[in-house]
Structures are given as C-alpha cells and as structure tokens.
CSV table of C-alpha atoms in Angstrom, one decimal:
chain,number,residue,atom,x,y,z
A,1,MET,CA,-34.5,-11.5,-3.9
A,2,PRO,CA,-37.2,-8.5,-4.2
A,3,GLN,CA,-35.9,-5.4,-7.1
A,4,PRO,CA,-35.7,-1.6,-5.8
A,5,ASP,CA,-38.8,0.3,-6.7
A,6,ARG,CA,-36.3,3.3,-7.8
A,7,ASP,CA,-33.9,3.5,-11.0
A,8,THR,CA,-30.6,2.0,-10.6
A,9,ARG,CA,-27.5,1.0,-12.6
A,10,LEU,CA,-24.7,-1.1,-11.4
A,11,SER,CA,-21.3,1.3,-12.4
A,12,TYR,CA,-17.9,0.7,-11.1
A,13,ARG,CA,-15.9,2.8,-8.0
A,14,GLY,CA,-12.2,1.6,-9.1
A,15,ALA,CA,-12.3,-2.0,-8.2
A,16,ALA,CA,-16.2,-1.5,-6.4
A,17,ARG,CA,-19.2,-1.9,-7.7
A,18,ILE,CA,-22.0,-0.1,-7.0
A,19,ARG,CA,-25.3,-0.1,-6.9
A,20,GLU,CA,-26.7,3.1,-7.9
A,21,ASP,CA,-29.8,6.1,-7.6
A,22,GLN,CA,-30.2,7.0,-11.6
A,23,THR,CA,-31.7,10.1,-10.2
A,24,THR,CA,-28.8,10.9,-7.8
A,25,PRO,CA,-25.7,12.6,-10.1
A,26,THR,CA,-22.9,11.0,-9.9
A,27,GLN,CA,-18.6,12.3,-9.8
A,28,THR,CA,-16.1,10.2,-11.2
A,29,THR,CA,-13.1,10.1,-8.8
A,30,ASP,CA,-11.0,12.6,-11.6
A,31,GLN,CA,-13.0,15.0,-12.2
A,32,ARG,CA,-13.1,14.9,-8.1
A,33,LEU,CA,-9.6,15.4,-8.7
A,34,LEU,CA,-9.3,18.1,-10.8
A,35,ARG,CA,-12.2,20.3,-9.3
A,36,SER,CA,-9.8,23.5,-7.5
A,37,ALA,CA,-13.0,23.9,-4.8
A,38,ASP,CA,-11.7,20.4,-3.8
A,39,SER,CA,-7.4,20.9,-3.2
A,40,ASP,CA,-7.2,21.5,0.3
A,41,ARG,CA,-8.1,17.5,0.4
A,42,ASP,CA,-5.7,16.6,-2.3
A,43,PRO,CA,-2.4,15.8,-0.1
A,44,TRP,CA,-4.7,13.2,1.3
A,45,ARG,CA,-6.1,11.2,-2.4
A,46,VAL,CA,-1.9,11.0,-2.9
A,47,LEU,CA,-2.1,8.3,-0.9
A,48,ARG,CA,-5.1,6.7,-2.6
A,49,ILE,CA,-3.0,7.8,-6.1
A,50,GLN,CA,-0.5,5.2,-4.8
A,51,SER,CA,-2.6,2.5,-3.4
A,52,GLU,CA,-3.6,2.5,-7.2
A,53,PHE,CA,-0.6,2.3,-8.8
A,54,VAL,CA,0.6,0.0,-6.2
A,55,GLU,CA,-2.4,-2.5,-7.1
A,56,GLY,CA,-1.5,-2.2,-10.7
A,57,PHE,CA,1.7,-3.1,-10.8
A,58,ASP,CA,0.9,-5.8,-8.3
A,59,ASN,CA,-1.8,-7.5,-10.7
A,60,LEU,CA,0.4,-6.5,-13.5
A,61,ALA,CA,3.7,-7.8,-12.3
A,62,THR,CA,3.6,-11.4,-14.1
A,63,VAL,CA,2.8,-9.5,-17.1
A,64,SER,CA,5.5,-8.6,-19.6
A,65,GLY,CA,5.6,-8.0,-23.5
A,66,ALA,CA,2.1,-7.1,-24.1
A,67,VAL,CA,1.1,-5.4,-26.8
A,68,THR,CA,-2.1,-2.5,-25.9
A,69,VAL,CA,-4.9,-2.4,-28.4
A,70,PHE,CA,-6.7,0.9,-28.6
A,71,GLY,CA,-10.5,1.1,-30.4
A,72,SER,CA,-13.7,3.0,-30.6
A,73,ALA,CA,-16.3,1.3,-27.9
A,74,ARG,CA,-19.1,2.2,-29.8
A,75,ILE,CA,-18.8,-0.1,-32.9
A,76,ALA,CA,-21.5,-3.1,-32.9
A,77,PRO,CA,-20.3,-6.7,-32.6
A,78,ASP,CA,-21.4,-8.3,-36.5
A,79,THR,CA,-19.5,-5.1,-38.1
A,80,PRO,CA,-16.5,-5.3,-39.9
A,81,TYR,CA,-14.6,-3.0,-38.0
A,82,TYR,CA,-15.9,-5.7,-35.0
A,83,ASP,CA,-14.4,-8.3,-36.6
A,84,LEU,CA,-11.1,-7.2,-37.8
A,85,GLY,CA,-10.7,-6.4,-34.0
A,86,ARG,CA,-11.6,-10.2,-33.4
A,87,ASP,CA,-8.8,-11.1,-35.6
A,88,LEU,CA,-6.5,-8.9,-34.5
A,89,GLY,CA,-7.0,-10.6,-31.3
A,90,GLY,CA,-7.0,-14.2,-31.9
A,91,ALA,CA,-3.2,-13.5,-34.4
A,92,LEU,CA,-1.8,-11.7,-31.3
A,93,ALA,CA,-2.3,-14.4,-29.1
A,94,GLY,CA,-1.2,-16.8,-31.9
A,95,ALA,CA,1.8,-15.4,-32.0
A,96,GLY,CA,1.9,-15.5,-28.1
A,97,TYR,CA,1.4,-11.8,-26.9
A,98,PRO,CA,-0.8,-10.7,-23.9
A,99,VAL,CA,-3.2,-8.8,-25.2
A,100,MET,CA,-4.1,-5.3,-23.3
A,101,THR,CA,-7.4,-3.4,-24.1
A,102,GLY,CA,-9.3,-0.6,-22.0
A,103,GLY,CA,-11.8,-3.7,-21.2
A,104,GLY,CA,-14.8,-2.3,-22.9
A,105,PRO,CA,-17.3,-2.7,-25.1
A,106,GLY,CA,-17.3,-1.9,-28.8
A,107,LEU,CA,-13.4,-2.9,-30.5
A,108,MET,CA,-11.9,-3.3,-27.1
A,109,GLU,CA,-14.4,-6.1,-26.2
A,110,ALA,CA,-13.8,-7.5,-29.7
A,111,VAL,CA,-9.9,-7.9,-29.3
A,112,ASN,CA,-10.5,-9.2,-26.1
A,113,ARG,CA,-12.8,-11.7,-27.3
A,114,GLY,CA,-10.0,-13.0,-30.2
A,115,ALA,CA,-7.4,-13.1,-27.7
A,116,CYS,CA,-9.5,-15.2,-25.3
A,117,GLU,CA,-10.9,-17.7,-28.7
A,118,ALA,CA,-7.6,-18.2,-30.0
A,119,GLY,CA,-6.3,-19.0,-25.8
A,120,GLY,CA,-4.2,-16.7,-25.3
A,121,TYR,CA,-4.0,-14.2,-22.5
A,122,SER,CA,-6.4,-11.0,-22.5
A,123,ILE,CA,-6.7,-8.0,-20.0
A,124,GLY,CA,-9.2,-5.0,-19.8
A,125,LEU,CA,-8.2,-2.3,-17.5
A,126,GLY,CA,-11.4,0.0,-17.8
A,127,ILE,CA,-11.7,3.2,-16.0
A,128,GLU,CA,-14.3,4.1,-13.8
A,129,LEU,CA,-16.6,7.1,-15.7
A,130,PRO,CA,-20.1,8.9,-15.5
A,131,PHE,CA,-21.7,6.7,-17.6
A,132,GLU,CA,-22.1,3.1,-16.9
A,133,GLN,CA,-19.2,0.5,-18.8
A,134,ASN,CA,-18.5,-1.9,-17.0
A,135,LEU,CA,-15.2,-4.8,-18.6
A,136,ASN,CA,-15.8,-7.7,-20.7
A,137,GLN,CA,-17.1,-10.8,-20.5
A,138,TRP,CA,-13.6,-11.6,-22.7
A,139,VAL,CA,-11.1,-10.1,-20.0
A,140,ASP,CA,-9.1,-13.1,-18.3
A,141,LEU,CA,-7.3,-10.3,-16.3
A,142,GLY,CA,-9.6,-7.3,-15.6
A,143,ILE,CA,-8.6,-4.1,-13.7
A,144,ASN,CA,-10.8,-1.1,-12.8
A,145,PHE,CA,-9.0,2.0,-12.3
A,146,ARG,CA,-10.0,5.8,-10.9
A,147,TYR,CA,-7.7,7.8,-12.2
A,148,PHE,CA,-6.6,8.0,-16.3
A,149,PHE,CA,-2.7,8.4,-16.0
A,150,VAL,CA,-2.7,5.6,-13.5
A,151,ARG,CA,-4.7,3.5,-16.3
A,152,LYS,CA,-2.1,5.0,-19.2
A,153,THR,CA,1.0,4.6,-16.9
A,154,MET,CA,0.0,0.6,-16.7
A,155,PHE,CA,-0.6,0.4,-20.7
A,156,VAL,CA,2.9,1.7,-21.1
A,157,LYS,CA,4.6,0.1,-18.4
A,158,TYR,CA,3.4,-3.1,-20.0
A,159,ALA,CA,3.5,-3.3,-23.1
A,160,GLN,CA,5.8,-4.0,-25.8
A,161,ALA,CA,3.6,-1.8,-29.1
A,162,PHE,CA,0.9,-0.1,-30.2
A,163,VAL,CA,-2.1,-1.2,-32.4
A,164,CYS,CA,-4.7,1.0,-33.0
A,165,LEU,CA,-8.0,0.4,-34.7
A,166,PRO,CA,-10.1,2.6,-35.6
A,167,GLY,CA,-11.4,5.1,-32.7
A,168,GLY,CA,-13.1,8.3,-31.1
A,169,PHE,CA,-11.5,10.7,-29.0
A,170,GLY,CA,-10.1,8.4,-26.7
A,171,THR,CA,-7.6,6.7,-29.4
A,172,LEU,CA,-6.1,9.6,-30.6
A,173,ASP,CA,-5.3,10.5,-27.0
A,174,GLU,CA,-4.2,7.5,-26.4
A,175,LEU,CA,-2.2,7.3,-29.9
A,176,PHE,CA,-0.4,10.5,-30.0
A,177,GLU,CA,0.4,10.0,-26.4
A,178,ALA,CA,2.7,7.0,-27.3
A,179,LEU,CA,3.9,8.7,-30.3
A,180,THR,CA,5.4,11.9,-27.5
A,181,LEU,CA,6.3,9.6,-25.6
A,182,VAL,CA,8.3,7.3,-29.0
A,183,GLN,CA,9.2,10.7,-30.2
A,184,THR,CA,10.3,12.4,-27.2
A,185,ARG,CA,12.7,8.3,-26.3
A,186,LYS,CA,10.9,7.6,-22.9
A,187,VAL,CA,10.4,4.7,-24.6
A,188,THR,CA,12.1,3.2,-26.9
A,189,GLN,CA,12.2,0.1,-29.7
A,190,PHE,CA,7.8,0.5,-29.2
A,191,PRO,CA,6.6,0.1,-32.6
A,192,ILE,CA,2.8,2.1,-33.3
A,193,VAL,CA,0.8,0.0,-35.7
A,194,LEU,CA,-3.0,2.0,-37.4
A,195,LEU,CA,-4.2,-0.7,-38.6
A,196,GLY,CA,-6.5,0.6,-41.4
A,197,THR,CA,-5.6,2.6,-44.4
A,198,GLU,CA,-9.0,4.5,-45.1
A,199,PHE,CA,-10.2,5.5,-41.3
A,200,TRP,CA,-6.1,6.9,-40.4
A,201,GLY,CA,-5.2,8.0,-43.9
A,202,PRO,CA,-6.6,11.3,-43.7
A,203,LEU,CA,-5.1,11.9,-40.3
A,204,LEU,CA,-1.9,11.2,-41.7
A,205,ASP,CA,-2.9,13.0,-44.5
A,206,TRP,CA,-2.7,16.4,-41.8
A,207,VAL,CA,0.0,15.9,-40.4
A,208,ARG,CA,2.4,15.9,-43.6
A,209,GLY,CA,0.6,18.3,-45.1
A,210,THR,CA,-0.1,21.3,-42.1
A,211,LEU,CA,2.6,19.8,-39.6
A,212,VAL,CA,5.6,18.3,-41.5
A,213,GLU,CA,5.5,21.4,-43.6
A,214,GLN,CA,5.0,24.7,-41.3
A,215,GLY,CA,8.0,22.4,-39.2
A,216,PHE,CA,5.8,21.5,-36.3
A,217,VAL,CA,7.0,18.3,-36.4
A,218,SER,CA,9.8,16.2,-38.2
A,219,PRO,CA,9.9,14.8,-41.4
A,220,ALA,CA,11.0,11.4,-39.3
A,221,ASP,CA,8.5,11.8,-36.4
A,222,VAL,CA,6.1,9.8,-38.9
A,223,GLU,CA,7.0,7.4,-39.5
A,224,LEU,CA,7.2,5.6,-36.6
A,225,LEU,CA,3.5,5.3,-37.5
A,226,GLN,CA,3.0,2.3,-39.4
A,227,VAL,CA,-0.3,2.6,-41.1
A,228,THR,CA,-1.6,-1.6,-42.5
A,229,ASP,CA,-5.0,-2.9,-42.9
A,230,SER,CA,-3.2,-6.7,-42.6
A,231,VAL,CA,-3.7,-8.0,-39.4
A,232,ALA,CA,-0.5,-10.2,-40.4
A,233,ASP,CA,2.0,-7.4,-40.9
A,234,ALA,CA,0.4,-5.9,-38.1
A,235,VAL,CA,1.6,-8.8,-35.5
A,236,ALA,CA,5.0,-9.1,-37.7
A,237,ILE,CA,5.7,-5.2,-37.5
A,238,ILE,CA,5.7,-6.0,-33.4
A,239,GLY,CA,7.4,-9.3,-34.2
A,240,GLU,CA,10.5,-7.2,-36.0
A,241,SER,CA,10.6,-5.0,-33.6
A,242,ARG,CA,10.8,-7.6,-30.2
A,243,GLN,CA,14.3,-9.9,-33.3
A,244,ARG,CA,15.7,-6.3,-33.0
A,245,GLN,CA,15.8,-5.8,-29.5
A,246,GLY,CA,17.0,-9.8,-28.8
A,247,GLY,CA,13.5,-10.6,-26.6
A,248,GLU,CA,14.6,-8.1,-24.3
A,249,ASP,CA,11.9,-6.0,-22.8
A,250,ARG,CA,11.6,-2.5,-23.7
A,251,ARG,CA,11.5,-1.3,-20.6
C-alpha cells in the first residue's frame, strides 16, 4: 500500500479510527461541546450524547461487579509501579473480578495485561484526546468514548470498587469524584483503595492536616479511603465489602 506523502497520525473519534494530517489542528468532541461559540448546536449534540450512553450501556450490560483501576499513563514497562499494576490486575482476575481501566498505556496497560495473563476479563474504556492514545493490546472489551462524563458514568455504574495506583490529574480527578459519590451516598458499599503508601501518604496528610482541621471535611470522610502497599490487602478489602453486601450488586 502506498504511504501518504504527508505527516499523518491515527486517532480515535468515539469508536472510529481516523487518519489525520498532523499539520491540521484537531479538536475533541468535548472541546467543541464546551465552546460557547458553538452553543447553537447543543440541542443536536444531545442526540450524540444519548447515543454514546446507549452504546456504553449496551456493550457493558453483561458486566457485573467489576473493579475499576486508575493510574498514570506515563509509567514505562519494567518499572516497579508497572509491575505493581500487573500484579494487581492478575490478583483481581484471580479473585474473579472483571477488571476495568481507562484502556491506555502505562499503569492502565499494566493492569489490563495482568488481568489478561491471568485469564480474567479485561476491559478498557478509552477517551478521545487531542494527542494520540490508542487502546492497549491487553483489553478483551475496548470502547472509545467522546465525552468524559459518559465514560465516568460507565466506570462507576459497572464497578463495585475503585483502586487508585499512582497517577496525575486524571487519576486525582477520578479519585475525588468517586470519593464525593461515596461521601454523598450516591453510591454505597463502594470501597476506594489507594495502592502505594509512599505516593498517597502526603495527600492524606494534607487532607487530615488541612481539610479536617479547618472543618472542610469530617474525620469520618477520611476513613472512606483505605491505603495499602499490598495487592493482597487491596483484593481482601474489596472481598470484605462484597461479603457485607451478600454478593449483591451495590447499584
């Protein structure tokens, strides 16, 4: 096949893979939605948003009791954090949990890889970004979303627990959104496990030393977060929560 005579890249728009000219600026669907200049088109965008919810619900309808894992896309293979993510994915799969990540590289790949290698069900929910980030090769079910808020709904709706590996703004965003949902009892019996005491310790120190001391959150709110260095402990925490529910879906 003849190669294009211009710089190109492959990117995703929802479920579609597009070859694009690198010299042409690209915008994501989220960017267009949030531009006030395009507000006259918003009523029609509702149909696309609706279709994306329907697609997600349809593809994930048979998934029950998954564990959603978040972590940095920037972690390289053959590093301690990558190995930790791989061990976690394998342990969750071994315990019978479908494993769900953002489907990207780094720690997401590590978790999907561990689950896949252990014979578990490995799910990746990708997102359209202005820079290239394809679904990793270790997902059994991969879905690409246009809208962050649709994707976030899927992460919570089809999971019974969150595990957060070290990560950046995206991981923190998902962590605090899940924490808010549990604190406000929008979801119940939903454990949130932070894996890596050295990484997460300073954040918890700030929460206790600033938010609790100044009255912005209660001491009980901090107890919604469970921190460990042990993959086995993380899986056990999820299992104990499952037992308290009597094996029933918490949704």
